[in-house]
Short mmCIF file of the N, C-alpha and C atoms (twelve columns), coordinates in Angstrom:
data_MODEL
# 
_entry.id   MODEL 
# 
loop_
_atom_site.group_PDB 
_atom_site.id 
_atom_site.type_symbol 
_atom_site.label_atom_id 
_atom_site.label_alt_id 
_atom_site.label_comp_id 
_atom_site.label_asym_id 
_atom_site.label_seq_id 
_atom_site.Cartn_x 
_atom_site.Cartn_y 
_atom_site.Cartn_z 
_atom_site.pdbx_PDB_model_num 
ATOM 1   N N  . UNK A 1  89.711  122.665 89.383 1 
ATOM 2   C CA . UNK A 1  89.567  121.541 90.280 1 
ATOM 3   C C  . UNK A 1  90.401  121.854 91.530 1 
ATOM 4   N N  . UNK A 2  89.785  121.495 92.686 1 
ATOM 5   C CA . UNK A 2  90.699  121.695 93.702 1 
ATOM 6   C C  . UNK A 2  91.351  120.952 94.479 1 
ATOM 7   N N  . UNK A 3  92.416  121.076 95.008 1 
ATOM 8   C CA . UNK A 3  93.082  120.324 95.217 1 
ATOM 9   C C  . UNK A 3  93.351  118.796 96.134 1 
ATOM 10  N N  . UNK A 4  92.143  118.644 96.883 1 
ATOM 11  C CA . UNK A 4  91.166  117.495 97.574 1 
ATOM 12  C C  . UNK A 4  90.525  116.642 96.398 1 
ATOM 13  N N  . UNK A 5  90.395  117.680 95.732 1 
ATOM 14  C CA . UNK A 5  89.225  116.943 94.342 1 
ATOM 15  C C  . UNK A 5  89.974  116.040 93.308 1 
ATOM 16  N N  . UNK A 6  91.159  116.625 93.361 1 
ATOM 17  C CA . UNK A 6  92.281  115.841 92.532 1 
ATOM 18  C C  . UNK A 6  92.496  114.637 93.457 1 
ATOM 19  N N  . UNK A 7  93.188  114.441 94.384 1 
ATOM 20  C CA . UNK A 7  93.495  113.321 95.203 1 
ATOM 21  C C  . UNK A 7  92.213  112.710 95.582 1 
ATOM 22  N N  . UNK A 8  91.085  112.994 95.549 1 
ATOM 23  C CA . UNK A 8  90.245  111.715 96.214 1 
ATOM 24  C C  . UNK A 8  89.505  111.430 94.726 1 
ATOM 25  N N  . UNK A 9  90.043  112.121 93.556 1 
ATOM 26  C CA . UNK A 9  89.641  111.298 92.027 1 
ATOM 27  C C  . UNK A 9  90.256  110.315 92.155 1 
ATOM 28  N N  . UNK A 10 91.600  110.598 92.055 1 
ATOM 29  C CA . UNK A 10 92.787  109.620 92.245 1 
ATOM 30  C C  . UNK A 10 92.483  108.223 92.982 1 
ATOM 31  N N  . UNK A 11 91.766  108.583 94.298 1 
ATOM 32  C CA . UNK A 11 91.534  107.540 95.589 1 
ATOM 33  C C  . UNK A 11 90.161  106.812 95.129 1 
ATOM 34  N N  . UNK A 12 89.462  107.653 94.154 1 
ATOM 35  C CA . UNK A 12 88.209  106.657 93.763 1 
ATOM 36  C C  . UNK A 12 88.668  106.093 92.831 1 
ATOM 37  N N  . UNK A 13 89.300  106.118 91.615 1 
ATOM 38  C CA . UNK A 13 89.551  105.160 90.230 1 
ATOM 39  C C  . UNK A 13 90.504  103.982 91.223 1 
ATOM 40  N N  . UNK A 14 91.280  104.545 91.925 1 
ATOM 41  C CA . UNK A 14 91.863  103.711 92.304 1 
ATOM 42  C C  . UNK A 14 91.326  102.342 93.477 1 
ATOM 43  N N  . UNK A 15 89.993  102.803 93.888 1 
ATOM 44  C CA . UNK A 15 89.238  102.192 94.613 1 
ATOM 45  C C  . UNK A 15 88.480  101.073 93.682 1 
ATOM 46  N N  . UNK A 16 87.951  101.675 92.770 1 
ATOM 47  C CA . UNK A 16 87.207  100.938 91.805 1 
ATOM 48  C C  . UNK A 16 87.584  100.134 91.246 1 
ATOM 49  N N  . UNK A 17 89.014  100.203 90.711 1 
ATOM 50  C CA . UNK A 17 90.280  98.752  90.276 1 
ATOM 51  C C  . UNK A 17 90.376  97.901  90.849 1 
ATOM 52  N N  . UNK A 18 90.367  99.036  92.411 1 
ATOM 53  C CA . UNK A 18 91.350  97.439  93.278 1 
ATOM 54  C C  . UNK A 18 90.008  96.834  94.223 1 
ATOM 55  N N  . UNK A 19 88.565  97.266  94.101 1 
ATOM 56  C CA . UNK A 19 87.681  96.748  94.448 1 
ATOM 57  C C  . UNK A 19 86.990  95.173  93.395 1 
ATOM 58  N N  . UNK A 20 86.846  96.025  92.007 1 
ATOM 59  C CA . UNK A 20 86.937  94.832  90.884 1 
ATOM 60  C C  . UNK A 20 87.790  94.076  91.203 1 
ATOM 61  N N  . UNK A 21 88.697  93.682  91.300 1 
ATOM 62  C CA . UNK A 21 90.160  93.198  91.220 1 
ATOM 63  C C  . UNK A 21 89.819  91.993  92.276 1 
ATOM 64  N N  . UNK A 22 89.802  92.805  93.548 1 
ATOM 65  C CA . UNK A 22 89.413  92.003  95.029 1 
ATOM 66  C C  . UNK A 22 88.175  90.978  94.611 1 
ATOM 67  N N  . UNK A 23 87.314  91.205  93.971 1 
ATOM 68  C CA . UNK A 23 85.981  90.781  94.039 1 
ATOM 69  C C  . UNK A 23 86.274  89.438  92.567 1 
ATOM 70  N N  . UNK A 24 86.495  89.971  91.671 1 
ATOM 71  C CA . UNK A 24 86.804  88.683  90.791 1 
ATOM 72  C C  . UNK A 24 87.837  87.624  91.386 1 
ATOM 73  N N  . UNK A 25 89.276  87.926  91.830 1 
ATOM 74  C CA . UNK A 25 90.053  87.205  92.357 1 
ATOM 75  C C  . UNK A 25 88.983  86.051  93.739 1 
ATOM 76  N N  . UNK A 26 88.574  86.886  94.971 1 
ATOM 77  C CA . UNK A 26 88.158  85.958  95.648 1 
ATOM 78  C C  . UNK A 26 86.934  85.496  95.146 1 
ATOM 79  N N  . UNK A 27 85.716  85.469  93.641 1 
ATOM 80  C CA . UNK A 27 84.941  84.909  93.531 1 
ATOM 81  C C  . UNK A 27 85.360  83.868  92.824 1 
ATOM 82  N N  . UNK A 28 86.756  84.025  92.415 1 
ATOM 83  C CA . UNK A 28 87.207  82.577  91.747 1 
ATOM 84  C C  . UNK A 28 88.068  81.768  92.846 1 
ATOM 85  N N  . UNK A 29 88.628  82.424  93.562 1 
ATOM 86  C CA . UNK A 29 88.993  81.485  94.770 1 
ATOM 87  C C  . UNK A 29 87.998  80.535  95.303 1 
ATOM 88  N N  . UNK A 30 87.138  81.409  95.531 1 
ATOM 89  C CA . UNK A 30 85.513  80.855  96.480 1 
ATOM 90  C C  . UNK A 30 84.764  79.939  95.466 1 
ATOM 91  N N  . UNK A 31 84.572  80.374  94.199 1 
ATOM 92  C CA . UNK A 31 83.608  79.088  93.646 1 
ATOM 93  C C  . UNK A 31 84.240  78.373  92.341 1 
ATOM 94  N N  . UNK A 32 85.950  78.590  92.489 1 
ATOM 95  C CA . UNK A 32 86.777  77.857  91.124 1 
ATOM 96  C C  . UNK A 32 85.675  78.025  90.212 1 
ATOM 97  N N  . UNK A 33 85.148  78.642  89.888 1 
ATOM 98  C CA . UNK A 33 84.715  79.333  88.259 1 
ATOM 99  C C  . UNK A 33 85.131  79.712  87.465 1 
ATOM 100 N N  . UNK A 34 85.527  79.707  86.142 1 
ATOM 101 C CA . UNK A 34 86.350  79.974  85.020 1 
ATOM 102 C C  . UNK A 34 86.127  81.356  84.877 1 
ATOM 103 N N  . UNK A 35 84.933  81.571  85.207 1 
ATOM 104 C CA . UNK A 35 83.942  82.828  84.781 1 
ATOM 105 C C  . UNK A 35 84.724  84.088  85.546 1 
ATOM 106 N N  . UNK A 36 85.030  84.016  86.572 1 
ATOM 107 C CA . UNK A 36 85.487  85.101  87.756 1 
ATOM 108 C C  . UNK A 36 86.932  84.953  86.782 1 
ATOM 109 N N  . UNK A 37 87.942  84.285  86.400 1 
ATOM 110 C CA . UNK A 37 89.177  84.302  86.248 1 
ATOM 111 C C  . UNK A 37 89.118  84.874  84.502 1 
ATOM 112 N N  . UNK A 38 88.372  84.580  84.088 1 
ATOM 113 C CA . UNK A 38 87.768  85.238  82.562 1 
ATOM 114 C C  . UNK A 38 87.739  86.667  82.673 1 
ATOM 115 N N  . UNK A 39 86.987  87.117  84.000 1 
ATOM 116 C CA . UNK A 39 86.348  88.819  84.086 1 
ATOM 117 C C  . UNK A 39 87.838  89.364  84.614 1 
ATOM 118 N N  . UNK A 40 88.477  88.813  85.628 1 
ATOM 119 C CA . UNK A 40 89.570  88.964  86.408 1 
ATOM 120 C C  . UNK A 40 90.606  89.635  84.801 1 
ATOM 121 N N  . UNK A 41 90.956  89.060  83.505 1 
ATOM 122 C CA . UNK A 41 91.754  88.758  82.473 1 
ATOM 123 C C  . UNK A 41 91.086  90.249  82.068 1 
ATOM 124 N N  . UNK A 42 89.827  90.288  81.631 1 
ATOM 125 C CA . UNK A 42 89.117  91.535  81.378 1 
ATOM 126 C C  . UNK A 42 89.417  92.561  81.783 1 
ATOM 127 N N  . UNK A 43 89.824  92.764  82.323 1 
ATOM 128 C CA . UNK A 43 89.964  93.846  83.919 1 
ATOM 129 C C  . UNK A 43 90.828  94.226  83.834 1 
ATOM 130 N N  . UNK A 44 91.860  93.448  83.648 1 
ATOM 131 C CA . UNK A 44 93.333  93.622  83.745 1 
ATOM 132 C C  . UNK A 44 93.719  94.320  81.714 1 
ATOM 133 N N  . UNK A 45 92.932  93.913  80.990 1 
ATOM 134 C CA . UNK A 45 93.158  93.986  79.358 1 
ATOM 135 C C  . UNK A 45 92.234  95.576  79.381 1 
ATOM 136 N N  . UNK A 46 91.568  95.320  80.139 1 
ATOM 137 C CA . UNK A 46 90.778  97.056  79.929 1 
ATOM 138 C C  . UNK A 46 91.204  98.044  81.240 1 
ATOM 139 N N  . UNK A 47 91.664  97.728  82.239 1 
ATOM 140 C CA . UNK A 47 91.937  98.361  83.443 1 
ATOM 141 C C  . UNK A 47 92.996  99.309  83.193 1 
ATOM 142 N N  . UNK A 48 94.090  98.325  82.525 1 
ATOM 143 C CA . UNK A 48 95.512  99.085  82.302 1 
ATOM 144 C C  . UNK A 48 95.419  100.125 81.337 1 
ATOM 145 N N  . UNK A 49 94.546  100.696 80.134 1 
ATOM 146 C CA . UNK A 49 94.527  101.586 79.370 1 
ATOM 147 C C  . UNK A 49 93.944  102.425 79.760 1 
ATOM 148 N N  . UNK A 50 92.775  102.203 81.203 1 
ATOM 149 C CA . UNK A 50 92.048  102.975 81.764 1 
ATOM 150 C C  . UNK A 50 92.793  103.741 82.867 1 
ATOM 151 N N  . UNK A 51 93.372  102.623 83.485 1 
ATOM 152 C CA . UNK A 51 94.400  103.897 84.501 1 
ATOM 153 C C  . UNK A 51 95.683  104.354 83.389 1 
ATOM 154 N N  . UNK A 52 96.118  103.791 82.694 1 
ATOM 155 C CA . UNK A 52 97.500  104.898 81.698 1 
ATOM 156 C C  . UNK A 52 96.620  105.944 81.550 1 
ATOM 157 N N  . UNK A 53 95.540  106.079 81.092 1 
ATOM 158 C CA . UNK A 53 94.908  107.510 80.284 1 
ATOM 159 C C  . UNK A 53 94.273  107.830 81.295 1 
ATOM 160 N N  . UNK A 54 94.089  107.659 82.870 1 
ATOM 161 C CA . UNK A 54 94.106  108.416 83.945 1 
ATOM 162 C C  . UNK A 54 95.314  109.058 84.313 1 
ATOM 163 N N  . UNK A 55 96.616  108.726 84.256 1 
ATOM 164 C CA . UNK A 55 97.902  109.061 84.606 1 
ATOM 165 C C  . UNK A 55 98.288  110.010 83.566 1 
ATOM 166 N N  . UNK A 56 98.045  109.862 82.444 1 
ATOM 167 C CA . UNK A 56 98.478  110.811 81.215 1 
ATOM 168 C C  . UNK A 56 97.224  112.160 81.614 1 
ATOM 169 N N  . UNK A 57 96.481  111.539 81.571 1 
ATOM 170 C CA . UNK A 57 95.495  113.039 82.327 1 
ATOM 171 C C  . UNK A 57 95.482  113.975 83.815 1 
ATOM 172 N N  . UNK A 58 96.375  113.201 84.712 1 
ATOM 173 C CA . UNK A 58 96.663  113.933 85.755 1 
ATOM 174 C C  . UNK A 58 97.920  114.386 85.756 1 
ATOM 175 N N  . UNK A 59 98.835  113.751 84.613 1 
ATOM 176 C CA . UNK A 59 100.169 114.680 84.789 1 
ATOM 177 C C  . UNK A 59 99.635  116.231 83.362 1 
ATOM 178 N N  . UNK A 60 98.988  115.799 82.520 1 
ATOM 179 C CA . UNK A 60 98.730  117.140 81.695 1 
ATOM 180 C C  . UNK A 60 98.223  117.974 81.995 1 
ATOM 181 N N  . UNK A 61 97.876  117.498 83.049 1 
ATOM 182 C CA . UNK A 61 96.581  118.248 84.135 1 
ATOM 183 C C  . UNK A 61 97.624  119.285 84.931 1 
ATOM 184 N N  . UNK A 62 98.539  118.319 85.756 1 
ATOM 185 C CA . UNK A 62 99.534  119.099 86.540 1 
ATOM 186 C C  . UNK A 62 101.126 120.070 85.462 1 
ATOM 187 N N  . UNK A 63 100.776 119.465 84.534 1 
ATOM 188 C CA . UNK A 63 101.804 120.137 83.694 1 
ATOM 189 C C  . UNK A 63 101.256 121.761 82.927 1 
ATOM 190 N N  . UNK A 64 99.614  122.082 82.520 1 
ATOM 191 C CA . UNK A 64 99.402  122.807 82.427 1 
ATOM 192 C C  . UNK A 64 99.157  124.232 83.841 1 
ATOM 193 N N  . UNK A 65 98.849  123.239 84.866 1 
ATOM 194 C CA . UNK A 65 98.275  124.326 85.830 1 
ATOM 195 C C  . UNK A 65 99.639  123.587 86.814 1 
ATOM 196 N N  . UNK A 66 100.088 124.779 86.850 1 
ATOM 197 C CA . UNK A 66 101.546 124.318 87.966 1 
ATOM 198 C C  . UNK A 66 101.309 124.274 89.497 1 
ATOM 199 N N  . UNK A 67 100.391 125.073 90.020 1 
ATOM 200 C CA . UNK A 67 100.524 124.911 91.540 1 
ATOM 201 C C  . UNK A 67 99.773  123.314 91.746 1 
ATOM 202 N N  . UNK A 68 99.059  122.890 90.859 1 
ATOM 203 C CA . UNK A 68 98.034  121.571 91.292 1 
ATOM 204 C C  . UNK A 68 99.507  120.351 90.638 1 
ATOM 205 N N  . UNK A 69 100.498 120.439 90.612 1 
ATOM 206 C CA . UNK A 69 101.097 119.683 89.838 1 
ATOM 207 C C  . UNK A 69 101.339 118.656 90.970 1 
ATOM 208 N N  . UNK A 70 102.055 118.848 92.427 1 
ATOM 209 C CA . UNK A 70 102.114 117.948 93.110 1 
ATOM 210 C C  . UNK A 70 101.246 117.143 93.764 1 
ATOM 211 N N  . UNK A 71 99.722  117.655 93.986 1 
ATOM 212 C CA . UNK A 71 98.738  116.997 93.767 1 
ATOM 213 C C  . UNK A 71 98.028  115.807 92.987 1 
ATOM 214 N N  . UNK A 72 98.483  116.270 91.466 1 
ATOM 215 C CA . UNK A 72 98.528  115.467 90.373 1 
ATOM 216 C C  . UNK A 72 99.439  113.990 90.640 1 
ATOM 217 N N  . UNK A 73 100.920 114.270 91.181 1 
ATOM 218 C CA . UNK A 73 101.794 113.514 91.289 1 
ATOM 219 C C  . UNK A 73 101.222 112.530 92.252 1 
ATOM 220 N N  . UNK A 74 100.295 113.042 93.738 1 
ATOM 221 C CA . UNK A 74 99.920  112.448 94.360 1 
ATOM 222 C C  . UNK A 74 98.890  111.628 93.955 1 
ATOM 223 N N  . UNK A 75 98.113  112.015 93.262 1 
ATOM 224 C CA . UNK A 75 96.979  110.599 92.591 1 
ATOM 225 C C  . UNK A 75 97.513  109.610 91.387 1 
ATOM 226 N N  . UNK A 76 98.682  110.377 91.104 1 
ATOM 227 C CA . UNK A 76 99.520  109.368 90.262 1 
ATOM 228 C C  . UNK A 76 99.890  108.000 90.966 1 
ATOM 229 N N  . UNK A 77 100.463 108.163 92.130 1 
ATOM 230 C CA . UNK A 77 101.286 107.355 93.039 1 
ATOM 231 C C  . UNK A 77 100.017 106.733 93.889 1 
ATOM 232 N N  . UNK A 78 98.956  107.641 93.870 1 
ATOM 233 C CA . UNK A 78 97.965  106.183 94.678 1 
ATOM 234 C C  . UNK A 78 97.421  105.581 93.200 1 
ATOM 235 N N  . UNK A 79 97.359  105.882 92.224 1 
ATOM 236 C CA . UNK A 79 96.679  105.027 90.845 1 
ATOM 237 C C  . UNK A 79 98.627  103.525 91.153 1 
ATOM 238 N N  . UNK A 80 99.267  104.346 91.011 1 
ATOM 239 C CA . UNK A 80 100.482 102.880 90.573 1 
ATOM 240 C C  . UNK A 80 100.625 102.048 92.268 1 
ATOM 241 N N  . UNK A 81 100.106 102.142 92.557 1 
ATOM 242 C CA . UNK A 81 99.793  101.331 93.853 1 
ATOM 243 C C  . UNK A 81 99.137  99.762  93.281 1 
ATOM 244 N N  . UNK A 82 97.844  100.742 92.563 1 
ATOM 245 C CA . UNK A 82 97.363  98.909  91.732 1 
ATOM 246 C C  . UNK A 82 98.137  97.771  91.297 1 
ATOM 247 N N  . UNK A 83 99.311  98.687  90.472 1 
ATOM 248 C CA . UNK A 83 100.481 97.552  89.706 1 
ATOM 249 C C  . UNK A 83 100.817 96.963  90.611 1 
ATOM 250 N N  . UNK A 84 101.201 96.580  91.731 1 
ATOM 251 C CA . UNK A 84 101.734 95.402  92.558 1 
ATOM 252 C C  . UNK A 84 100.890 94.674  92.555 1 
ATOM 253 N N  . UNK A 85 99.479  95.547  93.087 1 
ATOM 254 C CA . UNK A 85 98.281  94.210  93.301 1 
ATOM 255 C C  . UNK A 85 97.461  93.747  92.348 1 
ATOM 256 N N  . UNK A 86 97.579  94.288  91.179 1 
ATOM 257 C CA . UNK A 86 97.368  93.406  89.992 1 
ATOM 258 C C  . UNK A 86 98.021  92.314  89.339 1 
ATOM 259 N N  . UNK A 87 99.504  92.598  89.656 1 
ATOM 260 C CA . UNK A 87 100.255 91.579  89.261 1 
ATOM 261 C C  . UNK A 87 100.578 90.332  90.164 1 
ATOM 262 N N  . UNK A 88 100.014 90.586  91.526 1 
ATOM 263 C CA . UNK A 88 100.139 89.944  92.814 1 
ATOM 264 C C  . UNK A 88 98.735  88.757  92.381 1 
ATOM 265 N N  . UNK A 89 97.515  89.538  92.144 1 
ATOM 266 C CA . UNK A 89 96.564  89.072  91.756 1 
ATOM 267 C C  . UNK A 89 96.222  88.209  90.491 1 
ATOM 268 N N  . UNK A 90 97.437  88.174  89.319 1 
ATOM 269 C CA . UNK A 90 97.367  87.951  88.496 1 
ATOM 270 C C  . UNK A 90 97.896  86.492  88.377 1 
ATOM 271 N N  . UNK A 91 99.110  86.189  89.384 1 
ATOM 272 C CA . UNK A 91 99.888  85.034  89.989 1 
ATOM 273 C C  . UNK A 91 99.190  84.517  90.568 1 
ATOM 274 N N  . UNK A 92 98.287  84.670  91.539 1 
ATOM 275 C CA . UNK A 92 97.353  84.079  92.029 1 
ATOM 276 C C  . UNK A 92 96.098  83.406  91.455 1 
ATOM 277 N N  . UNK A 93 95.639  83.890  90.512 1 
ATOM 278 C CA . UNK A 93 95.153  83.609  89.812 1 
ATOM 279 C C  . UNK A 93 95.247  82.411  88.356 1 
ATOM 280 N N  . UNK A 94 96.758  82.712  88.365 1 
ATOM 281 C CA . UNK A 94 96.923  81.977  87.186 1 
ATOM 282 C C  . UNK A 94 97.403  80.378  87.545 1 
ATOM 283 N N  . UNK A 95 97.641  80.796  89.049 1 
ATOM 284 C CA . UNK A 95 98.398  79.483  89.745 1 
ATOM 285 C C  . UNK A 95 96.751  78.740  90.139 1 
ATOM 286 N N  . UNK A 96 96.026  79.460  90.394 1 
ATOM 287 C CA . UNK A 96 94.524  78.915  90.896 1 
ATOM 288 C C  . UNK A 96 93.626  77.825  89.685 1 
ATOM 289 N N  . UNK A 97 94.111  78.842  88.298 1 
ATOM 290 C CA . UNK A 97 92.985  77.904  87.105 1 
ATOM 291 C C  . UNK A 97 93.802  77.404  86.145 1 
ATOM 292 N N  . UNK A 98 95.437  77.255  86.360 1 
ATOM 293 C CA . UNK A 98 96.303  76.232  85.636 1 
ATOM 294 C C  . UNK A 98 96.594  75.114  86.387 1 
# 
């Protein structure tokens, strides 16, 4: 894999989280639906095992092949970018349908 290919993996999983994420949060803002704050809970219960076992795969990744290792580190650090805005999103959310 080369080394563009690693960081814009990184920049797509991480796109795809925080696109879900964006899209349930403001469809429950926009139409107070239980339904959006239900999928939003989903997301977050299946998201987080999906990016850990993205992160465990880009550091084994960078731990076997050493020159791609700081690369690795770099899609690490755009994947933990989500954790603020999941948990940002999660407050928001919980303050929205309690």
């Amino acid at each position: 894999m080369k080394n563009n290919e690693i960081i814009n993996l990184g920049k797509s999983i991480f796109g795809v989280f925080f696109i879900l994420g964006t899209i349930f949060l403001l469809g429950g803002v926009i139409t107070r639906d239980e339904v959006f704050a239900g999928a939003g809970y989903m997301l977050i219960y299946f998201g987080v095992p999906a990016n850990l076992l993205c992160v465990l795969s880009f550091l084994i990744y960078g731990i076997v092949y050493r020159p791609k290792f700081l690369n690795c580190l770099k899609a690490i650090g755009i994947l933990s970018i989500n954790i603020p805005i999941a948990i940002l999103y999660t407050v928001i959310g919980s303050k929205l349908f309690n």
